[in-house]
């Protein structure tokens, strides 16, 4: 890891100077940056790279000096990966190795003590501590930052959105005035009052201020900033107690104001905004946000804009204005509105933090995508996902945004989306399902979006977590539409899991029981539908090389149910194949073979093995059950000896008569269950069945399965078999064919 870090120093300290790491996100469709990958590796292995202080916090054991941009990237990545807390924040104590300048720790859970010890010794230029969780307050942050003289002189941007001002142990005096270098301050959604605003307005260099949602009632202190305040955000300032004349008087004196946001999140009010009718006020204005106010019209806006040719942005969402061509948002004047996709994208981008306005924009986007074919829109999907992440606890936002995700990724639209973007969206859908388990429509929306072969098979995301979450949903609802989607999603997800992941999932009894219950429900009415078949596929995959899942299946009367299915669905080869596939998984487990040693069951399976009207897929899996039970492995055959001889003879004759199907019939993660059946002591019918199964999939994908055989030692097994003079000629021929296929592939490499 130290080599990795030292190598990164070269990346950042080249002849062109240090490179910025805090710019725009990487292209969703391109490869991740080297620096990003390396820092992610460091984050994942912090425990190995660190020692532990007496107070439990971490410190890097041996570390060269990081370039400043790399230090910023490290803390940013720790936040993104959810590993930044009091313990891990300790790596930033002191400034010998890590030098922070631009820091965002928003939404992390930190204590005031950890913040003070780790961050306040740095010469910070920017700090975003919005919505921190824990006992930390605005007062704690101000005291910590003010304790460092260098920080007082360097800090230019500070954002404290959503924090408590004071705690019971805080110093009751709240003062921003010591941070004399501050140029931008955000204290939105705090309990900042008029006295606090007075203190803030004494800052000599402050030119950007956000006091949205605070307890401020009087904006008169802003006059102290009239010569240099260029940006004022006062969204949702409901306690404001000023006459219209007084408010307009103050605004008219802010002679340098370029950006003004007085948008309203009470969308049902009839209040009007008089500013638009005063063209002479704020002639230098470039950006105005009046979203949420009534009484705004295109007719009123036209002279207002004509008097301000430099306008670059208008916020008009939920005002009724914005339908005219000059407000389309396509040119130099950007508009956040609801009349076209361009306006809606601007609204989604601008109002990500504002739940009410974001929800309104999402609702209009959903209506638009229902009515029009807007094609593949990855940028729009990214904005929707960002809103979901910001308001993960909002029912309204999640309900509408999940519906938007479905509209934006439905059918072929997902295929043209960047895979990394889709992966992020799917992970957010899983989080939403987890956060709202009792909201049926949200669950349905998420499942609708997930019901895509492209997403489930190609997109990178945590399939194990997704499968478990969908099964949790399935266990809570009896709605048949939701049930059908859940089973379909789970079936496809499980087919993509590793053996280890399937082992963990199959060990969850509620999952096996729920799937068996669905099979029972569909079979009781004689249904032959996708719900039944997907449930059977999921059970088949969950029991693959998973003895515990097989035992749970047996303990919940699965064998009795499947025996009935074999007889009831004699006409449907797809159902029979899935049933026999699971029974074959059971037959591979020595301790469970006793359960299958039922004469009537074996005679029925034997009939499927050599019936001329049965598809080869059914015969193959019937043969798998019989091959495992009649092999020379434990337990000993306890039924009629003549039955065993009949099975072995018909197994041999059937296998050599099979013609492989043109389509893919089965896939395997491992050949381990086949190797014991290839022992020289095994009957020829048993050996032939195992060899035919290996040859079947090797022909489907020679490169993949030849590598699997080589890695598992299967080629040695085949060579040992061929070299045995006592084996049957049919066995010798089939084993030789497989070796020829594999060796041809190896020579081609």
XYZ file of C-alpha atoms in Angstrom:
749
model
C 0.000 0.000 0.000
C 2.864 2.378 0.679
C 4.187 1.649 -2.806
C 0.733 2.491 -4.126
C 0.696 5.808 -2.273
C 4.224 6.725 -3.376
C 3.303 5.930 -6.962
C 0.343 8.243 -6.682
C 2.653 11.053 -5.645
C 4.160 10.845 -9.110
C 0.714 11.122 -10.666
C 0.013 14.374 -8.881
C 3.444 15.976 -8.899
C 4.307 15.994 -12.591
C 5.774 18.777 -14.621
C 2.373 20.384 -15.142
C 1.830 20.800 -11.417
C -0.643 19.136 -9.085
C -3.877 17.857 -10.555
C -7.263 18.631 -9.095
C -9.268 15.696 -7.806
C -12.390 17.520 -6.707
C -13.768 18.375 -10.121
C -16.686 16.806 -11.985
C -17.431 13.108 -11.620
C -15.780 10.694 -13.998
C -17.588 9.645 -17.145
C -20.116 6.990 -16.111
C -19.304 4.978 -19.227
C -15.530 5.276 -18.990
C -13.005 3.500 -16.806
C -12.436 4.782 -13.261
C -9.315 6.881 -12.707
C -6.118 5.324 -11.377
C -6.107 7.729 -8.449
C -9.699 6.868 -7.588
C -9.034 3.124 -7.681
C -5.935 3.443 -5.522
C -7.608 5.598 -2.897
C -10.585 3.225 -2.805
C -8.103 0.425 -2.120
C -6.595 2.404 0.749
C -10.093 3.029 2.186
C -10.968 -0.659 2.072
C -7.781 -1.570 3.884
C -7.538 1.191 6.491
C -7.440 -1.334 9.309
C -4.333 -3.002 7.867
C -2.614 0.339 7.218
C -3.300 1.827 10.646
C -2.517 1.388 14.291
C -5.043 2.178 17.014
C -4.683 5.023 19.504
C -5.667 4.654 23.130
C -9.005 6.375 22.442
C -9.820 3.872 19.666
C -9.154 6.189 16.709
C -6.938 5.125 13.803
C -3.641 6.572 12.694
C -1.630 5.622 9.625
C 1.289 3.437 10.700
C 3.740 4.563 8.065
C 2.862 7.180 5.534
C 4.734 9.562 3.221
C 3.421 13.070 2.762
C 0.337 13.061 0.554
C -0.138 15.718 -2.113
C -2.902 18.009 -0.866
C -5.323 17.001 -3.650
C -4.830 13.359 -2.727
C -5.620 14.083 0.917
C -8.863 15.737 -0.155
C -9.690 12.763 -2.375
C -9.052 10.336 0.481
C -11.537 11.946 2.851
C -14.025 12.381 -0.011
C -13.792 8.672 -0.858
C -14.145 7.672 2.783
C -17.378 9.650 2.911
C -18.614 8.127 -0.349
C -17.903 4.606 0.877
C -19.576 5.262 4.220
C -16.470 4.541 6.310
C -15.872 7.999 7.790
C -16.674 8.115 11.498
C -15.005 9.156 14.742
C -12.657 6.187 14.548
C -11.471 6.529 10.949
C -11.414 10.338 11.029
C -8.421 9.933 13.327
C -6.113 9.390 10.323
C -6.365 13.132 9.622
C -5.118 14.238 13.037
C -2.038 16.369 12.589
C -0.766 17.735 9.305
C 2.529 15.893 8.901
C 1.297 13.522 6.174
C -2.176 14.662 5.189
C -2.955 18.257 4.280
C -6.639 19.031 3.766
C -7.958 22.060 1.925
C -11.386 21.229 0.474
C -13.426 18.952 2.712
C -16.997 17.675 2.525
C -18.186 15.522 5.435
C -21.896 16.038 4.862
C -24.278 13.510 6.431
C -21.524 11.679 8.355
C -21.961 10.669 11.986
C -19.264 12.538 13.916
C -18.770 13.875 17.397
C -17.636 17.395 18.209
C -14.495 16.024 19.855
C -13.460 13.950 16.827
C -14.112 16.902 14.493
C -12.007 19.250 16.595
C -9.058 16.862 16.955
C -8.925 15.744 13.331
C -9.959 18.662 11.114
C -9.399 21.911 12.953
C -5.615 21.770 12.697
C -5.728 21.952 8.879
C -5.525 25.095 6.829
C -8.978 24.568 5.351
C -10.235 26.628 2.467
C -13.655 24.970 2.061
C -15.744 22.931 4.502
C -19.166 21.394 3.926
C -20.489 19.983 7.217
C -24.148 19.874 6.188
C -26.576 17.529 7.945
C -23.964 15.941 10.175
C -25.352 13.300 12.498
C -24.239 12.978 16.089
C -23.882 15.504 18.863
C -22.068 18.134 16.805
C -23.567 21.631 16.457
C -22.852 24.861 14.605
C -21.362 26.250 17.790
C -18.970 23.279 18.090
C -17.784 23.727 14.530
C -17.260 27.478 14.885
C -15.313 27.050 18.116
C -13.136 24.362 16.584
C -12.368 26.323 13.433
C -11.739 29.532 15.362
C -9.185 27.796 17.575
C -6.753 27.607 14.644
C -5.425 30.974 13.557
C -4.357 29.637 10.154
C -7.842 28.264 9.549
C -9.399 31.605 10.532
C -7.289 33.239 7.850
C -7.800 30.601 5.136
C -11.421 29.414 5.376
C -13.426 30.959 2.535
C -16.447 28.653 2.129
C -18.458 27.138 4.983
C -21.731 25.207 4.684
C -23.621 24.122 7.808
C -27.028 23.235 6.409
C -29.416 21.428 8.716
C -27.385 21.510 11.947
C -28.513 22.476 15.439
C -27.065 25.805 16.475
C -26.328 24.917 20.097
C -26.305 21.907 22.386
C -26.743 21.849 26.143
C -22.964 21.832 26.596
C -22.163 24.406 23.911
C -20.954 27.897 24.537
C -24.175 29.967 24.370
C -22.395 32.706 22.447
C -22.537 31.941 18.736
C -20.067 33.913 16.651
C -19.070 33.772 12.987
C -17.185 37.033 13.141
C -13.795 35.452 13.901
C -13.748 33.730 10.487
C -12.761 36.939 8.771
C -11.842 35.353 5.442
C -15.271 33.839 4.826
C -16.648 34.666 1.400
C -19.464 32.099 1.245
C -21.631 30.891 4.134
C -24.567 28.492 4.165
C -26.677 28.185 7.326
C -29.891 26.965 5.697
C -32.388 25.020 7.815
C -30.772 26.011 11.081
C -32.450 28.037 13.815
C -30.457 31.129 12.940
C -32.282 34.207 14.240
C -31.988 37.965 13.724
C -29.064 38.361 16.139
C -27.192 35.597 14.352
C -27.786 37.321 11.034
C -26.375 40.547 12.452
C -23.231 38.707 13.510
C -22.860 37.149 10.060
C -23.341 40.467 8.294
C -20.308 41.868 10.108
C -18.008 39.605 8.059
C -15.971 41.967 5.866
C -15.533 39.722 2.790
C -18.827 37.809 2.723
C -20.305 37.865 -0.777
C -22.536 34.756 -0.795
C -25.107 33.857 1.888
C -27.730 31.119 2.235
C -30.253 31.623 5.058
C -33.028 29.422 3.659
C -35.493 27.967 6.141
C -34.084 29.841 9.148
C -35.871 31.779 11.893
C -34.807 35.169 10.517
C -37.642 37.713 10.556
C -35.830 40.875 9.415
C -33.350 41.248 6.547
C -32.196 44.753 7.511
C -28.683 43.533 8.586
C -28.027 42.670 4.939
C -27.506 46.370 4.300
C -24.085 45.990 5.964
C -23.134 43.825 2.968
C -24.639 46.031 0.275
C -21.328 46.867 -1.375
C -20.178 43.267 -1.871
C -23.037 40.754 -1.444
C -23.575 39.211 -4.863
C -25.554 36.074 -3.927
C -28.477 35.763 -1.500
C -30.455 32.539 -1.051
C -33.532 32.917 1.133
C -35.705 29.969 0.091
C -38.633 29.110 2.344
C -38.061 32.037 4.712
C -41.517 31.746 6.267
C -40.949 33.669 9.550
C -40.028 36.828 7.623
C -42.030 39.708 9.097
C -41.505 42.700 6.850
C -43.746 44.854 4.736
C -43.463 44.590 0.986
C -42.119 48.131 0.817
C -39.404 47.407 3.413
C -38.346 44.203 1.685
C -38.125 45.871 -1.708
C -36.228 48.763 -0.192
C -33.567 46.466 1.244
C -33.244 44.485 -1.970
C -32.925 47.638 -4.035
C -29.943 48.702 -1.894
C -28.019 45.464 -2.513
C -26.362 47.072 -5.484
C -23.959 44.189 -6.274
C -26.554 41.394 -6.101
C -26.277 39.026 -9.036
C -28.127 35.979 -7.638
C -31.369 36.132 -5.650
C -33.324 33.076 -4.532
C -36.612 33.818 -2.772
C -38.370 30.623 -3.854
C -41.220 29.215 -1.793
C -41.804 25.611 -0.666
C -45.422 26.246 0.358
C -46.820 25.542 -3.061
C -50.480 25.855 -2.158
C -50.359 29.474 -1.001
C -51.806 32.336 -3.033
C -49.058 34.799 -2.128
C -47.696 36.883 -4.958
C -44.244 38.329 -5.438
C -44.062 42.053 -6.236
C -40.443 42.155 -7.307
C -41.199 41.207 -10.909
C -43.345 44.310 -11.358
C -40.419 46.617 -10.453
C -38.067 46.478 -13.456
C -35.886 49.220 -11.988
C -34.853 47.118 -8.948
C -31.626 45.085 -9.116
C -30.638 45.927 -12.688
C -27.482 43.788 -12.431
C -29.400 40.633 -11.538
C -28.319 37.518 -13.473
C -30.160 34.794 -11.549
C -33.606 34.902 -9.940
C -35.507 32.034 -8.353
C -39.212 32.542 -7.619
C -40.322 28.902 -7.843
C -43.406 28.140 -5.768
C -44.967 31.617 -5.975
C -48.281 32.334 -7.621
C -48.988 35.442 -9.634
C -46.016 34.855 -11.951
C -46.780 34.925 -15.661
C -44.887 34.978 -18.915
C -46.405 38.410 -19.636
C -44.976 39.856 -16.408
C -41.604 38.212 -16.965
C -41.049 39.568 -20.458
C -40.453 43.255 -19.530
C -38.531 42.145 -16.431
C -36.097 40.175 -18.624
C -35.903 42.883 -21.288
C -34.637 45.243 -18.606
C -31.962 42.701 -17.619
C -30.279 41.379 -20.723
C -27.658 39.632 -18.586
C -30.090 37.190 -16.948
C -28.783 33.636 -17.003
C -31.256 31.741 -14.772
C -34.921 31.813 -13.765
C -36.572 29.466 -11.278
C -40.220 29.086 -12.310
C -41.243 25.636 -11.045
C -44.802 25.517 -9.671
C -45.545 29.103 -10.720
C -47.557 28.408 -13.862
C -45.076 30.427 -15.933
C -42.556 29.177 -18.474
C -44.575 28.025 -21.489
C -43.345 30.739 -23.870
C -40.508 30.140 -26.299
C -38.320 32.812 -24.699
C -38.483 30.781 -21.457
C -37.744 27.361 -22.998
C -34.376 27.126 -21.256
C -32.596 26.125 -24.461
C -30.516 29.264 -24.915
C -28.339 31.345 -22.600
C -31.215 31.765 -20.144
C -31.552 28.556 -18.102
C -35.007 27.930 -16.653
C -36.074 25.561 -13.893
C -39.669 24.794 -14.770
C -42.124 22.124 -15.802
C -43.005 22.703 -19.456
C -40.280 20.682 -21.172
C -37.463 18.264 -20.437
C -34.788 20.958 -20.416
C -36.632 22.943 -17.732
C -37.248 19.809 -15.661
C -33.585 18.785 -15.774
C -32.605 22.229 -14.541
C -35.161 21.886 -11.726
C -33.855 18.441 -10.734
C -30.330 19.812 -10.664
C -31.131 23.011 -8.762
C -33.594 21.563 -6.250
C -31.870 18.343 -5.267
C -31.754 19.484 -1.633
C -35.332 20.839 -1.561
C -37.738 17.986 -0.990
C -40.987 19.727 -1.940
C -39.704 21.298 -5.156
C -37.790 18.138 -6.102
C -40.917 16.032 -5.672
C -42.894 18.439 -7.877
C -40.230 18.276 -10.599
C -40.174 14.466 -10.429
C -43.944 14.329 -10.742
C -43.848 16.427 -13.924
C -40.994 14.284 -15.262
C -43.051 11.153 -14.656
C -46.014 12.650 -16.499
C -43.765 13.728 -19.365
C -42.156 10.292 -19.747
C -45.602 8.678 -19.659
C -46.813 10.853 -22.520
C -43.731 11.183 -24.728
C -40.945 8.936 -25.966
C -37.907 10.961 -24.927
C -35.413 8.199 -25.777
C -32.378 7.237 -23.729
C -31.570 9.978 -21.216
C -28.654 8.960 -18.949
C -28.189 12.525 -17.666
C -31.813 12.647 -16.560
C -31.543 9.240 -14.870
C -28.446 10.435 -13.020
C -30.345 13.463 -11.702
C -33.244 11.283 -10.539
C -30.844 8.945 -8.731
C -29.134 11.896 -7.038
C -32.489 13.107 -5.727
C -33.300 9.625 -4.410
C -29.998 9.474 -2.560
C -30.456 12.909 -1.017
C -33.989 12.185 0.226
C -33.699 8.488 0.994
C -36.225 8.816 3.841
C -38.913 10.710 1.916
C -41.913 8.597 0.885
C -43.052 11.197 -1.660
C -39.687 11.525 -3.382
C -39.069 7.780 -3.456
C -42.541 6.969 -4.768
C -42.293 9.315 -7.746
C -38.588 8.808 -8.449
C -38.867 5.007 -8.592
C -41.670 5.408 -11.129
C -39.399 7.755 -13.122
C -36.556 5.224 -12.998
C -38.834 2.605 -14.543
C -39.907 4.966 -17.346
C -36.287 5.927 -18.057
C -34.942 2.347 -18.154
C -37.901 0.425 -19.557
C -37.422 -2.020 -22.435
C -34.472 -1.154 -24.684
C -33.723 2.167 -22.939
C -31.545 0.452 -20.319
C -29.278 -1.096 -22.968
C -27.914 2.282 -24.060
C -27.281 3.525 -20.503
C -23.765 3.502 -18.977
C -23.362 0.355 -16.886
C -21.854 2.150 -13.902
C -24.767 4.584 -13.806
C -27.278 1.726 -13.946
C -25.359 -0.029 -11.176
C -25.692 3.043 -8.951
C -29.396 3.280 -9.754
C -30.012 -0.390 -8.928
C -28.180 -0.070 -5.612
C -30.401 2.903 -4.793
C -33.512 0.880 -5.686
C -32.378 -1.835 -3.275
C -31.848 0.780 -0.555
C -35.310 2.192 -1.217
C -36.886 -1.260 -0.930
C -35.078 -1.731 2.365
C -36.159 1.683 3.692
C -39.846 1.251 2.802
C -40.691 -2.435 3.290
C -44.348 -1.672 4.077
C -45.067 0.595 1.104
C -46.491 -1.716 -1.546
C -46.421 0.746 -4.458
C -42.777 1.671 -3.864
C -41.919 -2.039 -3.794
C -43.794 -2.537 -7.065
C -42.051 0.404 -8.726
C -38.630 -0.926 -7.739
C -39.450 -4.427 -8.962
C -40.777 -3.089 -12.253
C -37.461 -1.312 -12.807
C -35.498 -4.431 -11.845
C -37.484 -6.715 -14.198
C -35.002 -6.350 -17.037
C -32.736 -9.079 -18.408
C -30.107 -6.484 -19.284
C -30.072 -5.008 -15.776
C -30.155 -8.315 -13.923
C -27.542 -10.059 -16.062
C -25.163 -7.308 -17.208
C -25.200 -4.362 -14.808
C -22.737 -4.417 -11.879
C -24.431 -4.349 -8.462
C -24.704 -6.450 -5.302
C -26.911 -9.290 -6.514
C -26.794 -11.163 -3.224
C -28.109 -8.147 -1.324
C -30.715 -7.561 -4.016
C -31.955 -11.164 -3.965
C -32.303 -11.145 -0.200
C -34.191 -7.843 -0.264
C -36.574 -8.998 -2.988
C -37.263 -12.193 -1.033
C -38.043 -10.075 2.033
C -40.545 -8.159 -0.087
C -42.011 -11.415 -1.364
C -42.573 -12.651 2.171
C -44.552 -9.510 3.101
C -47.069 -9.332 0.255
C -49.606 -11.674 -1.314
C -50.405 -9.466 -4.319
C -49.997 -11.677 -7.396
C -48.460 -8.972 -9.584
C -45.830 -8.202 -6.985
C -45.326 -11.918 -6.376
C -44.807 -12.601 -10.074
C -42.203 -9.835 -10.434
C -40.383 -10.798 -7.232
C -40.023 -14.436 -8.225
C -38.832 -13.496 -11.706
C -36.190 -11.131 -10.326
C -34.991 -13.589 -7.691
C -34.722 -16.403 -10.215
C -32.464 -14.377 -12.502
C -30.419 -12.953 -9.633
C -29.723 -16.331 -8.062
C -28.480 -17.701 -11.375
C -25.722 -15.063 -11.278
C -24.524 -15.639 -7.708
C -21.336 -17.407 -6.696
C -21.436 -20.798 -4.974
C -20.580 -19.116 -1.677
C -23.358 -16.513 -2.050
C -25.889 -19.195 -2.968
C -24.808 -21.097 0.137
C -25.584 -18.082 2.330
C -28.879 -17.369 0.588
C -29.989 -20.988 0.526
C -29.340 -21.227 4.257
C -32.096 -18.653 4.873
C -35.070 -20.875 5.723
C -37.661 -18.155 5.090
C -36.519 -17.956 1.452
C -36.895 -21.684 0.763
C -40.225 -21.798 2.604
C -41.588 -18.795 0.718
C -40.639 -20.203 -2.682
C -42.116 -23.605 -1.788
C -45.297 -21.852 -0.694
C -45.575 -20.141 -4.080
C -45.013 -23.424 -5.913
C -47.706 -25.016 -3.764
C -50.142 -22.176 -4.451
C -49.675 -22.295 -8.224
C -49.744 -26.092 -8.368
C -52.936 -26.296 -6.305
C -54.831 -24.551 -9.109
C -52.971 -26.355 -11.886
C -51.296 -23.183 -13.095
C -48.558 -23.334 -15.725
C -47.229 -19.783 -15.659
C -44.086 -17.753 -15.250
C -44.540 -17.451 -11.474
C -44.447 -21.228 -11.038
C -41.504 -21.695 -13.384
C -39.434 -18.854 -11.930
C -40.027 -20.176 -8.402
C -38.901 -23.652 -9.496
C -35.800 -22.174 -11.166
C -34.924 -20.208 -8.035
C -35.236 -23.299 -5.828
C -33.162 -25.296 -8.294
C -30.354 -22.731 -8.187
C -30.530 -22.234 -4.419
C -29.993 -25.948 -3.780
C -27.075 -26.219 -6.203
C -24.069 -27.489 -4.200
C -25.845 -26.219 -1.068
C -26.567 -29.155 1.280
C -28.127 -26.916 3.922
C -30.672 -25.575 1.427
C -31.461 -29.145 0.383
C -32.099 -30.088 4.019
C -34.378 -27.080 4.515
C -36.209 -28.129 1.357
C -36.735 -31.633 2.757
C -37.720 -30.427 6.227
C -40.486 -28.321 4.688
C -42.095 -31.208 2.753
C -40.430 -30.201 -0.491
C -39.883 -33.784 -1.654
C -43.554 -34.676 -1.242
C -44.546 -31.587 -3.222
C -42.045 -32.277 -6.005
C -43.129 -35.901 -6.288
C -46.668 -34.655 -6.924
C -45.394 -32.131 -9.470
C -43.678 -34.843 -11.511
C -46.984 -36.613 -11.941
C -49.269 -33.568 -12.183
C -47.143 -31.760 -14.781
C -46.313 -34.820 -16.913
C -47.272 -32.731 -19.958
C -44.839 -29.852 -19.322
C -41.183 -30.675 -19.929
C -40.015 -27.299 -18.574
C -41.581 -27.963 -15.157
C -40.319 -31.559 -15.103
C -36.794 -30.463 -15.961
C -36.693 -27.939 -13.113
C -38.127 -30.458 -10.638
C -35.625 -33.129 -11.634
C -32.797 -30.600 -11.572
C -33.447 -29.915 -7.889
C -33.794 -33.634 -7.104
C -30.447 -34.116 -8.824
C -28.936 -31.487 -6.487
C -30.264 -33.536 -3.563
C -28.916 -36.763 -5.010
C -25.430 -35.241 -5.085
C -25.493 -34.953 -1.272
C -24.585 -38.358 0.187
C -26.380 -37.769 3.498
C -29.653 -36.991 1.729
C -29.842 -39.860 -0.755
C -31.829 -41.980 1.692
C -34.740 -39.584 1.226
C -34.852 -40.421 -2.489
C -34.671 -44.192 -2.066
C -38.371 -44.678 -2.742
C -39.165 -47.411 -5.246
C -42.231 -45.750 -6.785
C -40.385 -42.470 -7.214
C -37.385 -44.127 -8.850
C -39.557 -46.161 -11.201
C -41.292 -42.971 -12.322
C -37.949 -41.224 -12.865
C -36.711 -44.290 -14.750
C -39.705 -44.028 -17.075
C -38.736 -40.418 -17.809
C -35.149 -41.490 -18.479
C -35.859 -43.680 -21.481
C -39.265 -42.524 -22.706
C -39.153 -41.763 -26.452
C -41.632 -38.871 -26.052
C -39.658 -37.048 -23.333
C -37.310 -34.181 -24.222
C -33.610 -34.805 -23.743
C -33.432 -32.193 -20.973
C -35.912 -34.146 -18.856
C -34.129 -37.438 -19.550
C -30.756 -35.895 -18.699
C -31.790 -34.699 -15.231
C -33.705 -37.916 -14.586
C -30.436 -39.664 -15.398
C -28.566 -37.436 -12.971
C -30.783 -38.486 -10.073
C -30.427 -42.166 -10.977
C -26.680 -41.958 -11.628
C -25.983 -40.501 -8.197
C -28.234 -42.996 -6.405
C -26.830 -46.058 -8.192
C -23.180 -44.969 -7.991
C -20.762 -46.834 -5.789
C -20.804 -43.969 -3.284
C -22.637 -43.972 0.042
C -25.229 -44.992 1.044
C -25.454 -48.568 -0.099
C -28.364 -49.494 -2.349
C -31.158 -50.771 -0.084
C -33.889 -51.389 -2.639
C -34.362 -54.374 -4.946
C -31.062 -55.297 -6.642
C -32.855 -56.013 -9.906
C -34.163 -52.435 -9.965
C -30.603 -51.114 -9.650
C -29.398 -53.322 -12.517
C -32.306 -52.187 -14.672
C -31.516 -48.538 -13.918
C -27.831 -48.943 -14.762
C -28.525 -50.767 -18.036
C -31.105 -48.244 -19.185
C -28.872 -45.382 -18.043
C -26.084 -46.670 -20.304
C -28.328 -47.250 -23.313
C -30.184 -43.976 -22.898
C -27.106 -41.757 -22.613
C -25.514 -43.059 -25.832
C -28.808 -42.429 -27.645
C -29.171 -38.781 -26.615
C -28.732 -35.992 -29.152
C -27.575 -32.684 -27.606
C -30.129 -29.881 -28.079
C -29.345 -26.835 -30.222
C -30.075 -24.429 -27.358
C -28.309 -24.024 -24.011
C -29.872 -26.550 -21.673
C -27.872 -26.041 -18.498
C -24.818 -24.188 -17.147
C -22.456 -25.160 -14.357
C -20.377 -23.138 -11.900
C -18.247 -26.187 -11.108
C -17.739 -29.800 -12.215
C -16.955 -30.978 -8.693
C -20.156 -33.085 -8.346
C -19.230 -34.968 -11.559
C -15.729 -36.111 -10.632
C -16.711 -38.839 -8.121
C -18.932 -40.328 -10.833
C -15.878 -40.692 -13.113
C -13.980 -42.996 -10.752
C -12.872 -46.186 -12.431
C -14.933 -48.197 -9.925
C -18.193 -46.643 -11.081
C -20.650 -48.468 -13.380
C -20.389 -47.477 -17.042
C -23.884 -45.921 -17.061
C -22.912 -43.604 -14.213
C -19.660 -42.628 -15.933
C -21.417 -42.028 -19.233
C -23.999 -39.736 -17.684
C -21.305 -37.568 -16.057
C -19.253 -37.439 -19.267
C -22.284 -36.545 -21.397
C -23.102 -33.663 -19.046
C -19.529 -32.347 -19.199
C -19.412 -32.646 -22.982
C -22.767 -30.869 -23.295
C -21.601 -27.639 -21.664
C -18.056 -27.788 -23.034
C -19.542 -27.750 -26.537
C -21.643 -24.720 -25.578
C -18.622 -22.697 -24.448
C -15.315 -24.440 -25.030
C -13.111 -21.618 -23.756
C -14.926 -21.142 -20.425
C -15.451 -24.772 -19.522
C -12.054 -26.024 -20.701
C -10.494 -23.493 -18.342
C -12.783 -24.703 -15.559
C -11.786 -28.330 -16.174
C -8.124 -27.402 -16.183
C -8.323 -25.340 -12.988
C -10.264 -28.005 -11.096
C -8.042 -30.905 -12.154
C -10.779 -32.414 -14.289
C -8.408 -33.080 -17.191
C -6.384 -35.433 -14.985
C -9.597 -37.283 -14.161
C -10.368 -37.715 -17.847
C -6.856 -38.907 -18.663
C -6.930 -41.406 -15.793
C -10.231 -42.713 -17.097
C -8.938 -43.134 -20.642
C -5.807 -44.918 -19.466
C -7.836 -47.531 -17.539
C -7.998 -50.672 -19.714
C -11.105 -51.922 -17.923
C -13.461 -49.086 -18.851
C -16.245 -49.566 -21.372
C -15.505 -48.520 -24.947
C -18.416 -46.053 -24.915
C -16.935 -44.382 -21.843
C -13.481 -44.293 -23.443
C -14.851 -42.740 -26.625
C -16.839 -40.023 -24.852
C -13.965 -39.079 -22.511
C -11.624 -38.895 -25.509
C -14.018 -36.590 -27.344
C -14.022 -34.156 -24.422
C -10.231 -34.164 -24.207
C -9.989 -33.465 -27.934
C -12.346 -30.484 -27.604
C -10.323 -29.063 -24.721
C -6.904 -29.650 -26.303
C -8.060 -28.066 -29.568
C -9.106 -24.996 -27.601
C -5.776 -24.911 -25.766
C -3.852 -25.122 -29.044
C -5.899 -22.241 -30.439
C -4.722 -20.068 -27.545
